[in-house]
GROMACS .gro file of N, CA and C in nm:
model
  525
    1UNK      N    1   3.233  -5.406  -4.610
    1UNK     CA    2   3.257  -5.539  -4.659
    1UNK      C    3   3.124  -5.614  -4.650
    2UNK      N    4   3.125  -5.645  -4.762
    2UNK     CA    5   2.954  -5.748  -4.771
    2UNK      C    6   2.981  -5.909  -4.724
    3UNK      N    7   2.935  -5.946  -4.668
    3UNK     CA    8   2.957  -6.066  -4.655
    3UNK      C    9   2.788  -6.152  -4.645
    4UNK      N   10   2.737  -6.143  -4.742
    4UNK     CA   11   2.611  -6.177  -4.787
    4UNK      C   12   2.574  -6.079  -4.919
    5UNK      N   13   2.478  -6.126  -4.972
    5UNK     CA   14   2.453  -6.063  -5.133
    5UNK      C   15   2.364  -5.935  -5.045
    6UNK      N   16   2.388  -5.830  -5.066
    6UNK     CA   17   2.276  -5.703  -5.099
    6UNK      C   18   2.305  -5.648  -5.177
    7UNK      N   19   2.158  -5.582  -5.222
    7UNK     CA   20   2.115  -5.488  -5.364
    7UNK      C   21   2.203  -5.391  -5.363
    8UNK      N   22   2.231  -5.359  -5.459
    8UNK     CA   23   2.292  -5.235  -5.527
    8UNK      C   24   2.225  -5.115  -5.472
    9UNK      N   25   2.108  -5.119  -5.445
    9UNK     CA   26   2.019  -4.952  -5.427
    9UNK      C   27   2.048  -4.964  -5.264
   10UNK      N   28   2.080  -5.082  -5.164
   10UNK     CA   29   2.112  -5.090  -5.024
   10UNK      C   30   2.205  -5.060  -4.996
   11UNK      N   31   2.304  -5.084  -5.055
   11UNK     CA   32   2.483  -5.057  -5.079
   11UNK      C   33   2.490  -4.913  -5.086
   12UNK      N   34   2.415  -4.915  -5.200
   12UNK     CA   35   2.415  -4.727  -5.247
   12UNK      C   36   2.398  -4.619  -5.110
   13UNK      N   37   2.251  -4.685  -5.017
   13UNK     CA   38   2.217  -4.595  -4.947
   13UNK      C   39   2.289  -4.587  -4.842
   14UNK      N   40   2.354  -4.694  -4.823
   14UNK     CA   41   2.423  -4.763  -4.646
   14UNK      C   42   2.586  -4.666  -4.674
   15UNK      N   43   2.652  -4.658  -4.807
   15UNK     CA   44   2.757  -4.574  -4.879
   15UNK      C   45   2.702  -4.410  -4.853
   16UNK      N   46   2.614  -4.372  -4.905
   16UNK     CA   47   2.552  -4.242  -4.880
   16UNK      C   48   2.575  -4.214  -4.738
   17UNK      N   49   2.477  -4.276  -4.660
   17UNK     CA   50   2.530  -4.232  -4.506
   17UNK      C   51   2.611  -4.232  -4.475
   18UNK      N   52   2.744  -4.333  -4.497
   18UNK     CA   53   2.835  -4.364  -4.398
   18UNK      C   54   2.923  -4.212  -4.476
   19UNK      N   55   2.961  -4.186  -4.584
   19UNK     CA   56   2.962  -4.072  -4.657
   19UNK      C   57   2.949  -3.916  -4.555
   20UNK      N   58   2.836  -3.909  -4.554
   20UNK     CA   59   2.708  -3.803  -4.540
   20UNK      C   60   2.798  -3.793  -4.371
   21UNK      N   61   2.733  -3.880  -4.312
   21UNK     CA   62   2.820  -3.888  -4.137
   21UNK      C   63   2.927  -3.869  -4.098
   22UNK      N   64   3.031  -3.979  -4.158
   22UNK     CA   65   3.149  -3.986  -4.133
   22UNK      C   66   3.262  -3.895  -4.227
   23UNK      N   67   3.231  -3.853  -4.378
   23UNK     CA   68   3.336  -3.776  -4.420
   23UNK      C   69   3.413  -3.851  -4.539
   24UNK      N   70   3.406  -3.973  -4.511
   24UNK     CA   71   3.551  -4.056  -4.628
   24UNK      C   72   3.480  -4.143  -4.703
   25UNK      N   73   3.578  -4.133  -4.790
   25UNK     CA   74   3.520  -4.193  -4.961
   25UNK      C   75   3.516  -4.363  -4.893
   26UNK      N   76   3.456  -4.445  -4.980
   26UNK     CA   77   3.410  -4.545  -4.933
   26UNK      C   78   3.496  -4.712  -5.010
   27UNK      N   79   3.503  -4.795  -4.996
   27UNK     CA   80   3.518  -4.865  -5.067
   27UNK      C   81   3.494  -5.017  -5.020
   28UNK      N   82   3.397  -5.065  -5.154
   28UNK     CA   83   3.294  -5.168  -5.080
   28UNK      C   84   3.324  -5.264  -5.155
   29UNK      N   85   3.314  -5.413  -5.115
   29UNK     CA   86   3.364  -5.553  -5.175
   29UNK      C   87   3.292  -5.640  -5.048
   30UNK      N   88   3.339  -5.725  -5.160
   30UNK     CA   89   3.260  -5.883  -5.132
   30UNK      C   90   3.339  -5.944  -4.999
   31UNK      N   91   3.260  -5.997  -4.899
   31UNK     CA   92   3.351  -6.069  -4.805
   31UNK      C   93   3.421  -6.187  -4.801
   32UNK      N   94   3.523  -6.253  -4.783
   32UNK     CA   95   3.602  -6.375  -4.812
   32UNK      C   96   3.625  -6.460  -4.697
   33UNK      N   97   3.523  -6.416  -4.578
   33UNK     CA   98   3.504  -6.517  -4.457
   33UNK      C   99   3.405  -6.585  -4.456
   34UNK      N  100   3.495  -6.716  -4.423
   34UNK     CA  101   3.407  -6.847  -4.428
   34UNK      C  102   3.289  -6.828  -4.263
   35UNK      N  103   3.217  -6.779  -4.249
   35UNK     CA  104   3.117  -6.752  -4.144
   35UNK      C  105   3.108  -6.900  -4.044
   36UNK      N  106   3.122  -7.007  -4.151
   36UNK     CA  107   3.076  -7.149  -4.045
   36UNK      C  108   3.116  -7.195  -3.939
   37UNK      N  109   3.266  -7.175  -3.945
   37UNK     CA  110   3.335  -7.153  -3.824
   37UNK      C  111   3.329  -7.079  -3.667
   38UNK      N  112   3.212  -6.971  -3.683
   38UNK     CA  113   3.158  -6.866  -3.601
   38UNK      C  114   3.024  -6.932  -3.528
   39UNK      N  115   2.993  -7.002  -3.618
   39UNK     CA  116   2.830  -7.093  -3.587
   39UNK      C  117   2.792  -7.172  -3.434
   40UNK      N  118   2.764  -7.129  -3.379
   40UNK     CA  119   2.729  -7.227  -3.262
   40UNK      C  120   2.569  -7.272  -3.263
   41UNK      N  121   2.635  -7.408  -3.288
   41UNK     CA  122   2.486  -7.510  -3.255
   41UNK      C  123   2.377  -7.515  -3.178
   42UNK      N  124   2.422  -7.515  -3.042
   42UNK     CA  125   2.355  -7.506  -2.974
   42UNK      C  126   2.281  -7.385  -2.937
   43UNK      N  127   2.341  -7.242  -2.978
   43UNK     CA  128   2.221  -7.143  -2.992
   43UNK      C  129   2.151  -7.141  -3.113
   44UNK      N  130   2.206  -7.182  -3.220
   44UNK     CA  131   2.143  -7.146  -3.340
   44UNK      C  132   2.188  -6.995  -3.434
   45UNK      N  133   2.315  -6.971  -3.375
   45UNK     CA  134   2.372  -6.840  -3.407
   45UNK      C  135   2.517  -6.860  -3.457
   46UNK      N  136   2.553  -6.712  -3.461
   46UNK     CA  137   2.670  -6.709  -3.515
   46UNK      C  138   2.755  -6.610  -3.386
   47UNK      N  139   2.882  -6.629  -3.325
   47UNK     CA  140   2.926  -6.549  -3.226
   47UNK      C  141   2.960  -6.426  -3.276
   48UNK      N  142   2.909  -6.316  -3.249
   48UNK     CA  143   2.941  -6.209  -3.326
   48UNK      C  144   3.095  -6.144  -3.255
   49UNK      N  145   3.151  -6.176  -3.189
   49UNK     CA  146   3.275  -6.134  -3.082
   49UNK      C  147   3.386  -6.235  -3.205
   50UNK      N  148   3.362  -6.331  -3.190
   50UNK     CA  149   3.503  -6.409  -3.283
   50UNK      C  150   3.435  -6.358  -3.434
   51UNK      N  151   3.346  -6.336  -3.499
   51UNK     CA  152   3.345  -6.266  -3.634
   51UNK      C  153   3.378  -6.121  -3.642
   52UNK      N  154   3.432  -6.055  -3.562
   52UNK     CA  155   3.398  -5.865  -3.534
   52UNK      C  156   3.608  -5.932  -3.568
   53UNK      N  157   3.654  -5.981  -3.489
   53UNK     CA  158   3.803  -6.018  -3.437
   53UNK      C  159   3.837  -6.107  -3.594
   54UNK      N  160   3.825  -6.181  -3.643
   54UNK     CA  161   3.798  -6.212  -3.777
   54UNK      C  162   3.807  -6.097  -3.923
   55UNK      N  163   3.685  -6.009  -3.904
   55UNK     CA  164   3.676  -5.911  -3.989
   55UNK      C  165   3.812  -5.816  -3.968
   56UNK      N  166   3.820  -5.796  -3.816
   56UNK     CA  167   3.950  -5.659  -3.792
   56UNK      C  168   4.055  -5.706  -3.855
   57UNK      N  169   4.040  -5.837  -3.896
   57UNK     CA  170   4.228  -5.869  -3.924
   57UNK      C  171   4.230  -5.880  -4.095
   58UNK      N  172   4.104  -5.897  -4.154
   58UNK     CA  173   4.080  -5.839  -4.298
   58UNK      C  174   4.104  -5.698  -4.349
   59UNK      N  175   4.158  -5.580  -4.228
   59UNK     CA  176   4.123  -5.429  -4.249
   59UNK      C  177   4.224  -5.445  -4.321
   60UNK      N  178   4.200  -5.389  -4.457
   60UNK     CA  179   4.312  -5.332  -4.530
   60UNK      C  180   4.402  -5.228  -4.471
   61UNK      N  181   4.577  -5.217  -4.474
   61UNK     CA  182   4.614  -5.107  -4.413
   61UNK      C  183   4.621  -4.985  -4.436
   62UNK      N  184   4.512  -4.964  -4.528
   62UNK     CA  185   4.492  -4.856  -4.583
   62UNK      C  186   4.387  -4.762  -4.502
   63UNK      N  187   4.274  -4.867  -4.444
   63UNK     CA  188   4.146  -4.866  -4.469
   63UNK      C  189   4.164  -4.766  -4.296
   64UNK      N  190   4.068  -4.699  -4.293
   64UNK     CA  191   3.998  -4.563  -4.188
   64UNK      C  192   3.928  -4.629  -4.093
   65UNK      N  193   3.807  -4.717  -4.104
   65UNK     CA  194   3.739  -4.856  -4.079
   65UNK      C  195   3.646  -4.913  -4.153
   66UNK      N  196   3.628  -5.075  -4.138
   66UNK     CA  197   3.545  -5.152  -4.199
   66UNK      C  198   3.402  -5.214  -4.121
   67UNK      N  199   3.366  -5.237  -4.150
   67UNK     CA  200   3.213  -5.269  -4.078
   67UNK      C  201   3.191  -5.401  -4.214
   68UNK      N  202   3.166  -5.505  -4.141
   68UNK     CA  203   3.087  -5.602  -4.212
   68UNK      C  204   2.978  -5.653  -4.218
   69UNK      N  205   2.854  -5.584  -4.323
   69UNK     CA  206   2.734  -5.624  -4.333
   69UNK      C  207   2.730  -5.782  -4.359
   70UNK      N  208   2.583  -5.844  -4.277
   70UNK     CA  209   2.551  -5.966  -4.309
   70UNK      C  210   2.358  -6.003  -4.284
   71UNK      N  211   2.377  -6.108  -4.269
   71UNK     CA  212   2.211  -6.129  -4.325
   71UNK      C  213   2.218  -6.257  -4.163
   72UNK      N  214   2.324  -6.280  -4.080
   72UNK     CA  215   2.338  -6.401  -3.994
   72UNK      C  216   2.258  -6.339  -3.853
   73UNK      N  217   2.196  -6.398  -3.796
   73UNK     CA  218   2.141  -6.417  -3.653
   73UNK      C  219   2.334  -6.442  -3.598
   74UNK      N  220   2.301  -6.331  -3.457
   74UNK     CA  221   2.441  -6.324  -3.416
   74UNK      C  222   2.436  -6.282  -3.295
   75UNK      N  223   2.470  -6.296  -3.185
   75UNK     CA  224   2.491  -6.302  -3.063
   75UNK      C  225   2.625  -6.275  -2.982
   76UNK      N  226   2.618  -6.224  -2.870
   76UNK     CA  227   2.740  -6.237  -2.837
   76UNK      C  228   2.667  -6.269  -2.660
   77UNK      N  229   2.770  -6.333  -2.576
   77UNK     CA  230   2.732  -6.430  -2.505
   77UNK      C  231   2.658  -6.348  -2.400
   78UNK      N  232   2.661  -6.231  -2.364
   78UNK     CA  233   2.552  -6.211  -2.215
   78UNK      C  234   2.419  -6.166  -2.325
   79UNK      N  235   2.396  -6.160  -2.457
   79UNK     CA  236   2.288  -6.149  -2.487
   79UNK      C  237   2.230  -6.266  -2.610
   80UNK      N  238   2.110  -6.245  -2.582
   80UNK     CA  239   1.995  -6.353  -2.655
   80UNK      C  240   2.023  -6.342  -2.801
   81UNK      N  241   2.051  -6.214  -2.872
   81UNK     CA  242   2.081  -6.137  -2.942
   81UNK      C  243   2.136  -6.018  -3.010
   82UNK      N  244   2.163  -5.983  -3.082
   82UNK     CA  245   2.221  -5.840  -3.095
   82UNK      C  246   2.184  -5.821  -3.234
   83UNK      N  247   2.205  -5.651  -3.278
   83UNK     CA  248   2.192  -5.599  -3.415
   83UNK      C  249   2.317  -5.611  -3.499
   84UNK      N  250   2.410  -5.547  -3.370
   84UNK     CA  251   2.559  -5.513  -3.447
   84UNK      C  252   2.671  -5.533  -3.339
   85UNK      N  253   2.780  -5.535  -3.388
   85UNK     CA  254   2.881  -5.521  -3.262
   85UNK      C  255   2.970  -5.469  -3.345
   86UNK      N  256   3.066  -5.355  -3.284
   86UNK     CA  257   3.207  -5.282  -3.277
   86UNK      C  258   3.298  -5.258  -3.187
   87UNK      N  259   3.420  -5.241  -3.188
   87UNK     CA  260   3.522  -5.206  -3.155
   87UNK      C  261   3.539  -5.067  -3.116
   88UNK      N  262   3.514  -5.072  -3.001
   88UNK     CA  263   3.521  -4.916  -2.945
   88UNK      C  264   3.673  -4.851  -2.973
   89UNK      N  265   3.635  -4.732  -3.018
   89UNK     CA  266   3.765  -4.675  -3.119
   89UNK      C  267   3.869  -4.756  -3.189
   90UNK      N  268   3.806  -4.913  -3.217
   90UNK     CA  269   3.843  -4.983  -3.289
   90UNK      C  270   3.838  -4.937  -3.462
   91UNK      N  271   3.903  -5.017  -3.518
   91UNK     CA  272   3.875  -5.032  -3.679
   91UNK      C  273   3.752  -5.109  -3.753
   92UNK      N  274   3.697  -5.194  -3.669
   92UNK     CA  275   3.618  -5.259  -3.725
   92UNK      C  276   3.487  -5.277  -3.683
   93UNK      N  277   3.418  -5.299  -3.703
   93UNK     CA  278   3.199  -5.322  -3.712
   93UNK      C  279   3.181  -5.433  -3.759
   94UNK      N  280   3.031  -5.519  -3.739
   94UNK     CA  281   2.987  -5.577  -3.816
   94UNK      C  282   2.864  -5.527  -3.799
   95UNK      N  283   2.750  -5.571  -3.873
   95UNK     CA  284   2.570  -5.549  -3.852
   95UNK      C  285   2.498  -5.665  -3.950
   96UNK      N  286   2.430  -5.700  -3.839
   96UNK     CA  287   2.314  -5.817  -3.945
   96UNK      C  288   2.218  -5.748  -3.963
   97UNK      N  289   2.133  -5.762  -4.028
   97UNK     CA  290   1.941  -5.752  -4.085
   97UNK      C  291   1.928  -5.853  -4.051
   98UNK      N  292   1.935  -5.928  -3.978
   98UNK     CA  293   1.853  -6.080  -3.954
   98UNK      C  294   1.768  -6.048  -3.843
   99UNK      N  295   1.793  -5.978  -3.760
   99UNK     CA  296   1.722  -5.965  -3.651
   99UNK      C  297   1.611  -5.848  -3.687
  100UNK      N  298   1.656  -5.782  -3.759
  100UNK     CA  299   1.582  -5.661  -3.833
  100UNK      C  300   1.429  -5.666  -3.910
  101UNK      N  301   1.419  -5.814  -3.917
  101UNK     CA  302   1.313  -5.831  -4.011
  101UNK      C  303   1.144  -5.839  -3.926
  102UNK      N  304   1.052  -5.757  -3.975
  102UNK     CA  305   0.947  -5.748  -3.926
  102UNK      C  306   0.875  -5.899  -3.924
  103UNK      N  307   0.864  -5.984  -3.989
  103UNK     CA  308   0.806  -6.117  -4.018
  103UNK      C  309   0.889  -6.215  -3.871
  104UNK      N  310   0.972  -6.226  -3.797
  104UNK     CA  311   1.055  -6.238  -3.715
  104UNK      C  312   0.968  -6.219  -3.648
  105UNK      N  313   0.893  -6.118  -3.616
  105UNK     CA  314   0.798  -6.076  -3.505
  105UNK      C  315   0.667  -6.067  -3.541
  106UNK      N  316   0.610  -6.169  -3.600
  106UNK     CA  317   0.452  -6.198  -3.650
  106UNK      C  318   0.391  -6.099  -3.742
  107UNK      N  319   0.530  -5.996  -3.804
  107UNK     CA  320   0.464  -5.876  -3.863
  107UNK      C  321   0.438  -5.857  -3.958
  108UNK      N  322   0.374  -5.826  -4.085
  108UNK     CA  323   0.416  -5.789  -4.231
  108UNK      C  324   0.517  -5.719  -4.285
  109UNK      N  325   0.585  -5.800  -4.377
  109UNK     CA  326   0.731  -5.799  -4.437
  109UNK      C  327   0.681  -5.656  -4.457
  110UNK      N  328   0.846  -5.579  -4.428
  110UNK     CA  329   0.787  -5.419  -4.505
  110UNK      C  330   0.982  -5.418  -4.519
  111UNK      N  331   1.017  -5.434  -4.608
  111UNK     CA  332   1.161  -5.395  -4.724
  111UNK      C  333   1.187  -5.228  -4.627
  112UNK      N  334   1.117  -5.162  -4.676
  112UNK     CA  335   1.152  -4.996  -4.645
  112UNK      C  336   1.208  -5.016  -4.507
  113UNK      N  337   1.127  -5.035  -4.435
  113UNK     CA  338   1.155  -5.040  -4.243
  113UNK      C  339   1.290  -5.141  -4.276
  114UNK      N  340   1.310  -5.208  -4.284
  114UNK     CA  341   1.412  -5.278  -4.277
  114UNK      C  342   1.508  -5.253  -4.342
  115UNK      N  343   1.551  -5.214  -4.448
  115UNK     CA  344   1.670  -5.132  -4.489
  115UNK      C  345   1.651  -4.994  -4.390
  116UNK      N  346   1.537  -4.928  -4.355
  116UNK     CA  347   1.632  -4.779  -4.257
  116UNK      C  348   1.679  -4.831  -4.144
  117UNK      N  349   1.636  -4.929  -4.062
  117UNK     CA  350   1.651  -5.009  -3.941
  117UNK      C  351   1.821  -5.065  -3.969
  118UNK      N  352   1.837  -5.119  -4.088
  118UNK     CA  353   1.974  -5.146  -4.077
  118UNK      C  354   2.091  -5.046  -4.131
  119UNK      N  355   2.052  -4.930  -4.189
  119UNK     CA  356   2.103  -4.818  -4.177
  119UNK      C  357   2.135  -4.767  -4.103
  120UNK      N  358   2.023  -4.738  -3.959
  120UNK     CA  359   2.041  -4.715  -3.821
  120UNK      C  360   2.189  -4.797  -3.777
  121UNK      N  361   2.178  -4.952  -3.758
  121UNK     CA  362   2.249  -4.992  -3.703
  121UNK      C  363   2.393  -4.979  -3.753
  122UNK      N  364   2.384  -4.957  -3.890
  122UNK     CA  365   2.536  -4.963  -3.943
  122UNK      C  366   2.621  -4.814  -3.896
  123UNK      N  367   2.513  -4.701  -3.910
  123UNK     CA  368   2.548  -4.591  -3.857
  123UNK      C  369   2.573  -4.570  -3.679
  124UNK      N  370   2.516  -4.650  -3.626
  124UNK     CA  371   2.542  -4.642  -3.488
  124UNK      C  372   2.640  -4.756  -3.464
  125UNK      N  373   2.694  -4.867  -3.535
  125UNK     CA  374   2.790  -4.954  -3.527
  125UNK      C  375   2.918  -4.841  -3.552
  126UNK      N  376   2.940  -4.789  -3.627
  126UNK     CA  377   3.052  -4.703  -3.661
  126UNK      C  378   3.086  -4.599  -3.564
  127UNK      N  379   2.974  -4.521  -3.520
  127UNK     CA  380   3.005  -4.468  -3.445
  127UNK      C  381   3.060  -4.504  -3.306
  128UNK      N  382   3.070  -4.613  -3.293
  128UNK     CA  383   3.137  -4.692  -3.169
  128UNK      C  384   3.301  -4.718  -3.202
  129UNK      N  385   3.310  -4.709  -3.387
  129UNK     CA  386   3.476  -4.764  -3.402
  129UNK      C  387   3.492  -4.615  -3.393
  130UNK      N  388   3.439  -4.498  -3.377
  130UNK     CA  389   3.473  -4.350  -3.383
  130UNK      C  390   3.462  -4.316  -3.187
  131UNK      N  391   3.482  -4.425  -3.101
  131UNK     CA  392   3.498  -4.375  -2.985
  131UNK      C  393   3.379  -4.362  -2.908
  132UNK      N  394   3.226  -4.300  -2.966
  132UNK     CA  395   3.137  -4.289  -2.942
  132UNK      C  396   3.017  -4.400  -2.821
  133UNK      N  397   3.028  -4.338  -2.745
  133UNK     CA  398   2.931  -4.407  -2.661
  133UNK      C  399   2.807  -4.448  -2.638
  134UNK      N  400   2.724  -4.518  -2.631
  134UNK     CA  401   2.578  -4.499  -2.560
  134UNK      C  402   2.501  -4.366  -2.548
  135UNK      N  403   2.449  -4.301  -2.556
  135UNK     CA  404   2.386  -4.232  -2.541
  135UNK      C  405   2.204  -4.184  -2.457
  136UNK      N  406   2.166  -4.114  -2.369
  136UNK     CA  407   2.057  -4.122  -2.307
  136UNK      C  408   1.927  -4.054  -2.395
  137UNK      N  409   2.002  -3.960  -2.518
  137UNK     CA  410   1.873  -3.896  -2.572
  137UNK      C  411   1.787  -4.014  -2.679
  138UNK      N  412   1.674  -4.000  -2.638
  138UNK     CA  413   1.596  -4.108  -2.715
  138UNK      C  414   1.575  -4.131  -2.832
  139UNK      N  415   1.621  -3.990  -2.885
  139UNK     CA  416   1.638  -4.014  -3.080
  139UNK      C  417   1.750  -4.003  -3.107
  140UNK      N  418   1.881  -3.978  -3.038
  140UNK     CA  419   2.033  -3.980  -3.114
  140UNK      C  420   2.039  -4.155  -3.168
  141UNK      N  421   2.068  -4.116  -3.246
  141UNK     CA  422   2.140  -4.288  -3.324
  141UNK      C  423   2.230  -4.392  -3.247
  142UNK      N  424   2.332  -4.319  -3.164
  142UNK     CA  425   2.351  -4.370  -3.016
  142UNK      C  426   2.329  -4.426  -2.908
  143UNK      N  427   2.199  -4.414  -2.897
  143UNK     CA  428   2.076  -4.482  -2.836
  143UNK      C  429   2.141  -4.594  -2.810
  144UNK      N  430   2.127  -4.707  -2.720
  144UNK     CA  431   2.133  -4.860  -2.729
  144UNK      C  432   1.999  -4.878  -2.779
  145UNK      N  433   1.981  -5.021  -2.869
  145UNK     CA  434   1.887  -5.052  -2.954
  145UNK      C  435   1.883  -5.170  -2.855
  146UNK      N  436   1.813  -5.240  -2.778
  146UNK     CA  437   1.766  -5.358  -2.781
  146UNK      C  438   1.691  -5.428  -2.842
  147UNK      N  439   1.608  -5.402  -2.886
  147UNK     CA  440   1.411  -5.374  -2.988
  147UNK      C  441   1.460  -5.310  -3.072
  148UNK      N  442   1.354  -5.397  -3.194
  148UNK     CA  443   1.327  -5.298  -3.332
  148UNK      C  444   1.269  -5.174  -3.311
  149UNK      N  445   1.163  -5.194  -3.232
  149UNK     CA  446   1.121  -5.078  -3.198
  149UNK      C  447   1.185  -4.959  -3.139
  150UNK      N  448   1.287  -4.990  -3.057
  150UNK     CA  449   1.410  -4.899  -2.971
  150UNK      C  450   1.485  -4.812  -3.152
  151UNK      N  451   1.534  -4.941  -3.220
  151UNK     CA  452   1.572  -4.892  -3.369
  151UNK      C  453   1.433  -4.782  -3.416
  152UNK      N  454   1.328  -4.795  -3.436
  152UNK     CA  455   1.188  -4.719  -3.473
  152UNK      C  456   1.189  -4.600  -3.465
  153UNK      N  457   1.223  -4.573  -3.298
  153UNK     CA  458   1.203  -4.470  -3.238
  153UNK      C  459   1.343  -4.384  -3.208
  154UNK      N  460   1.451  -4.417  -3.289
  154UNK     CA  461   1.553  -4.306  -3.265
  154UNK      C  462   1.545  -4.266  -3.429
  155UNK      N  463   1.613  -4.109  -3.433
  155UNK     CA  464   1.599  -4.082  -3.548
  155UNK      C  465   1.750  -4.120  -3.661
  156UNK      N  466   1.794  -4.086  -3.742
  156UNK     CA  467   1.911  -4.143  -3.866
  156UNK      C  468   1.955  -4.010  -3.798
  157UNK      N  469   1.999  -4.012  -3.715
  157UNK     CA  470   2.083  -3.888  -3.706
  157UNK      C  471   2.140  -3.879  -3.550
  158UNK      N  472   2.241  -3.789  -3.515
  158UNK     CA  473   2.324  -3.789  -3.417
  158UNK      C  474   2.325  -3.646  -3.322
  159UNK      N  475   2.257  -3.670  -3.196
  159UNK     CA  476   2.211  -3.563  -3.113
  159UNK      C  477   2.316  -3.484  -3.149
  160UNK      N  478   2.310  -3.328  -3.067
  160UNK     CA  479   2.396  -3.200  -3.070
  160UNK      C  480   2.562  -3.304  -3.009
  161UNK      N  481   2.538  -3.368  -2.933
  161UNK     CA  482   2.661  -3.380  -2.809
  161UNK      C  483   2.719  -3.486  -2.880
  162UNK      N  484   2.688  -3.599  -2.927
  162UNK     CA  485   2.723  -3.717  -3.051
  162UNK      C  486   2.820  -3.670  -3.113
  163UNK      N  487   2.733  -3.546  -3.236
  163UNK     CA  488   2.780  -3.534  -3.317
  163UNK      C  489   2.906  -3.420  -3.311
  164UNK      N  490   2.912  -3.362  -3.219
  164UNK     CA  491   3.021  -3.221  -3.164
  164UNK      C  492   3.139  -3.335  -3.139
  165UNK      N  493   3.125  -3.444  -3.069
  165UNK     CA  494   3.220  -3.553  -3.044
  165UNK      C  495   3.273  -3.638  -3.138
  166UNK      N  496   3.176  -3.660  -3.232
  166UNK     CA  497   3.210  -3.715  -3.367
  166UNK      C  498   3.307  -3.616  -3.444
  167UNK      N  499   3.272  -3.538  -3.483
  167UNK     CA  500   3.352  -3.449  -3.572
  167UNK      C  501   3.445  -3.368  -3.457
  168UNK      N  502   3.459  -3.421  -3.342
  168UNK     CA  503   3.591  -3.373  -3.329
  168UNK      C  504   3.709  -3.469  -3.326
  169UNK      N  505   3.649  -3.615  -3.335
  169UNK     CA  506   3.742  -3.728  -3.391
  169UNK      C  507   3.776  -3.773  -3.492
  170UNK      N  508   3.669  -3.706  -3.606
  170UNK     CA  509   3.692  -3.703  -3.740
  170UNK      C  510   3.789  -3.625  -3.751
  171UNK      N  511   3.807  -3.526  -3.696
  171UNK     CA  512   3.888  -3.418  -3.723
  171UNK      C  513   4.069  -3.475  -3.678
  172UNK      N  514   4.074  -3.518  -3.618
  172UNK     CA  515   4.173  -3.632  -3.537
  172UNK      C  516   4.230  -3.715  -3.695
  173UNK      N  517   4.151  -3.774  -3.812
  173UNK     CA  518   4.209  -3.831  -3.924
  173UNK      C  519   4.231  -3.728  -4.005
  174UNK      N  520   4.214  -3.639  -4.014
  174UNK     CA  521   4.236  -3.545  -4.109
  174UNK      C  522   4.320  -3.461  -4.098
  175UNK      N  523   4.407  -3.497  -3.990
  175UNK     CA  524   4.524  -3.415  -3.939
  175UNK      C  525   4.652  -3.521  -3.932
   0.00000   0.00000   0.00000
């Protein structure tokens, strides 16, 4: 679920993975939550805990799970910030790129890094509504991300032990 405008070729790729990883056909639309309501003033954010609880009750009863991309600075209260938040073996995700952006951190805008960076997160947001935990190996996608750089340095992909756990919960819908 989009809930901010992205490109067609971002959609495409963020569909590919979730595809490629998870197994199930996809189906992507525009979001119909009013975000302002989520807004807190005094940080300058959006609560990402009452928007995650928001999105879950949009899941179609059809739907396997939803994850809602956005473009909002989002927080949830013991941190300064966050990338993404999910529902552990929940139905639902969300993930911003707001925090994602190299210029954020005195850097030169670079598009590429920042669409794989939020690829990362959408793929490691999901894997949390698939049960999936934290992880200690430094390149599984699992990883906790605090830092872009933490995002940098894991790879688009899901250690041996991740992914043996993943597809044995995938395997769990397909039965």
């Amino acid at each position: 679920m989009s809930c901010g405008h992205f490109e067609k070729n971002v959609i495409d790729k963020i569909s590919a993975d979730l595809l490629f990883f998870f197994g199930f056909p996809l189906n992507v639309k525009e979001c119909s939550l009013d975000l302002s309501s989520f807004y807190n003033p005094t940080r300058r954010q959006y609560d990402a805990n009452l928007i995650l609880q928001a999105i879950s009750k949009l899941t179609p009863p059809d739907a396997i799970k939803l994850i809602g991309l956005m473009r909002i600075d989002i927080y949830i209260p013991i941190l300064t910030y966050i990338f993404g938040q999910s529902m552990l073996n929940g139905q639902a995700g969300i993930a911003s790129l707001y925090r994602l952006r190299n210029e954020l951190y005195g850097l030169e805008q670079n598009n590429n890094l920042l669409i794989e960076r939020f690829r990362k997160v959408i793929v490691h947001e999901m894997g949390h509504s698939f049960g999936l935990i934290h992880c200690h190996n430094p390149t599984c996608i699992m990883r906790s991300s605090t830092y872009v750089e933490d995002l940098d340095q894991k790879d688009m992909e899901f250690c041996y032990k991740c992914k043996s756990e993943l597809d044995e919960r995938i395997s769990e819908y397909h039965n």
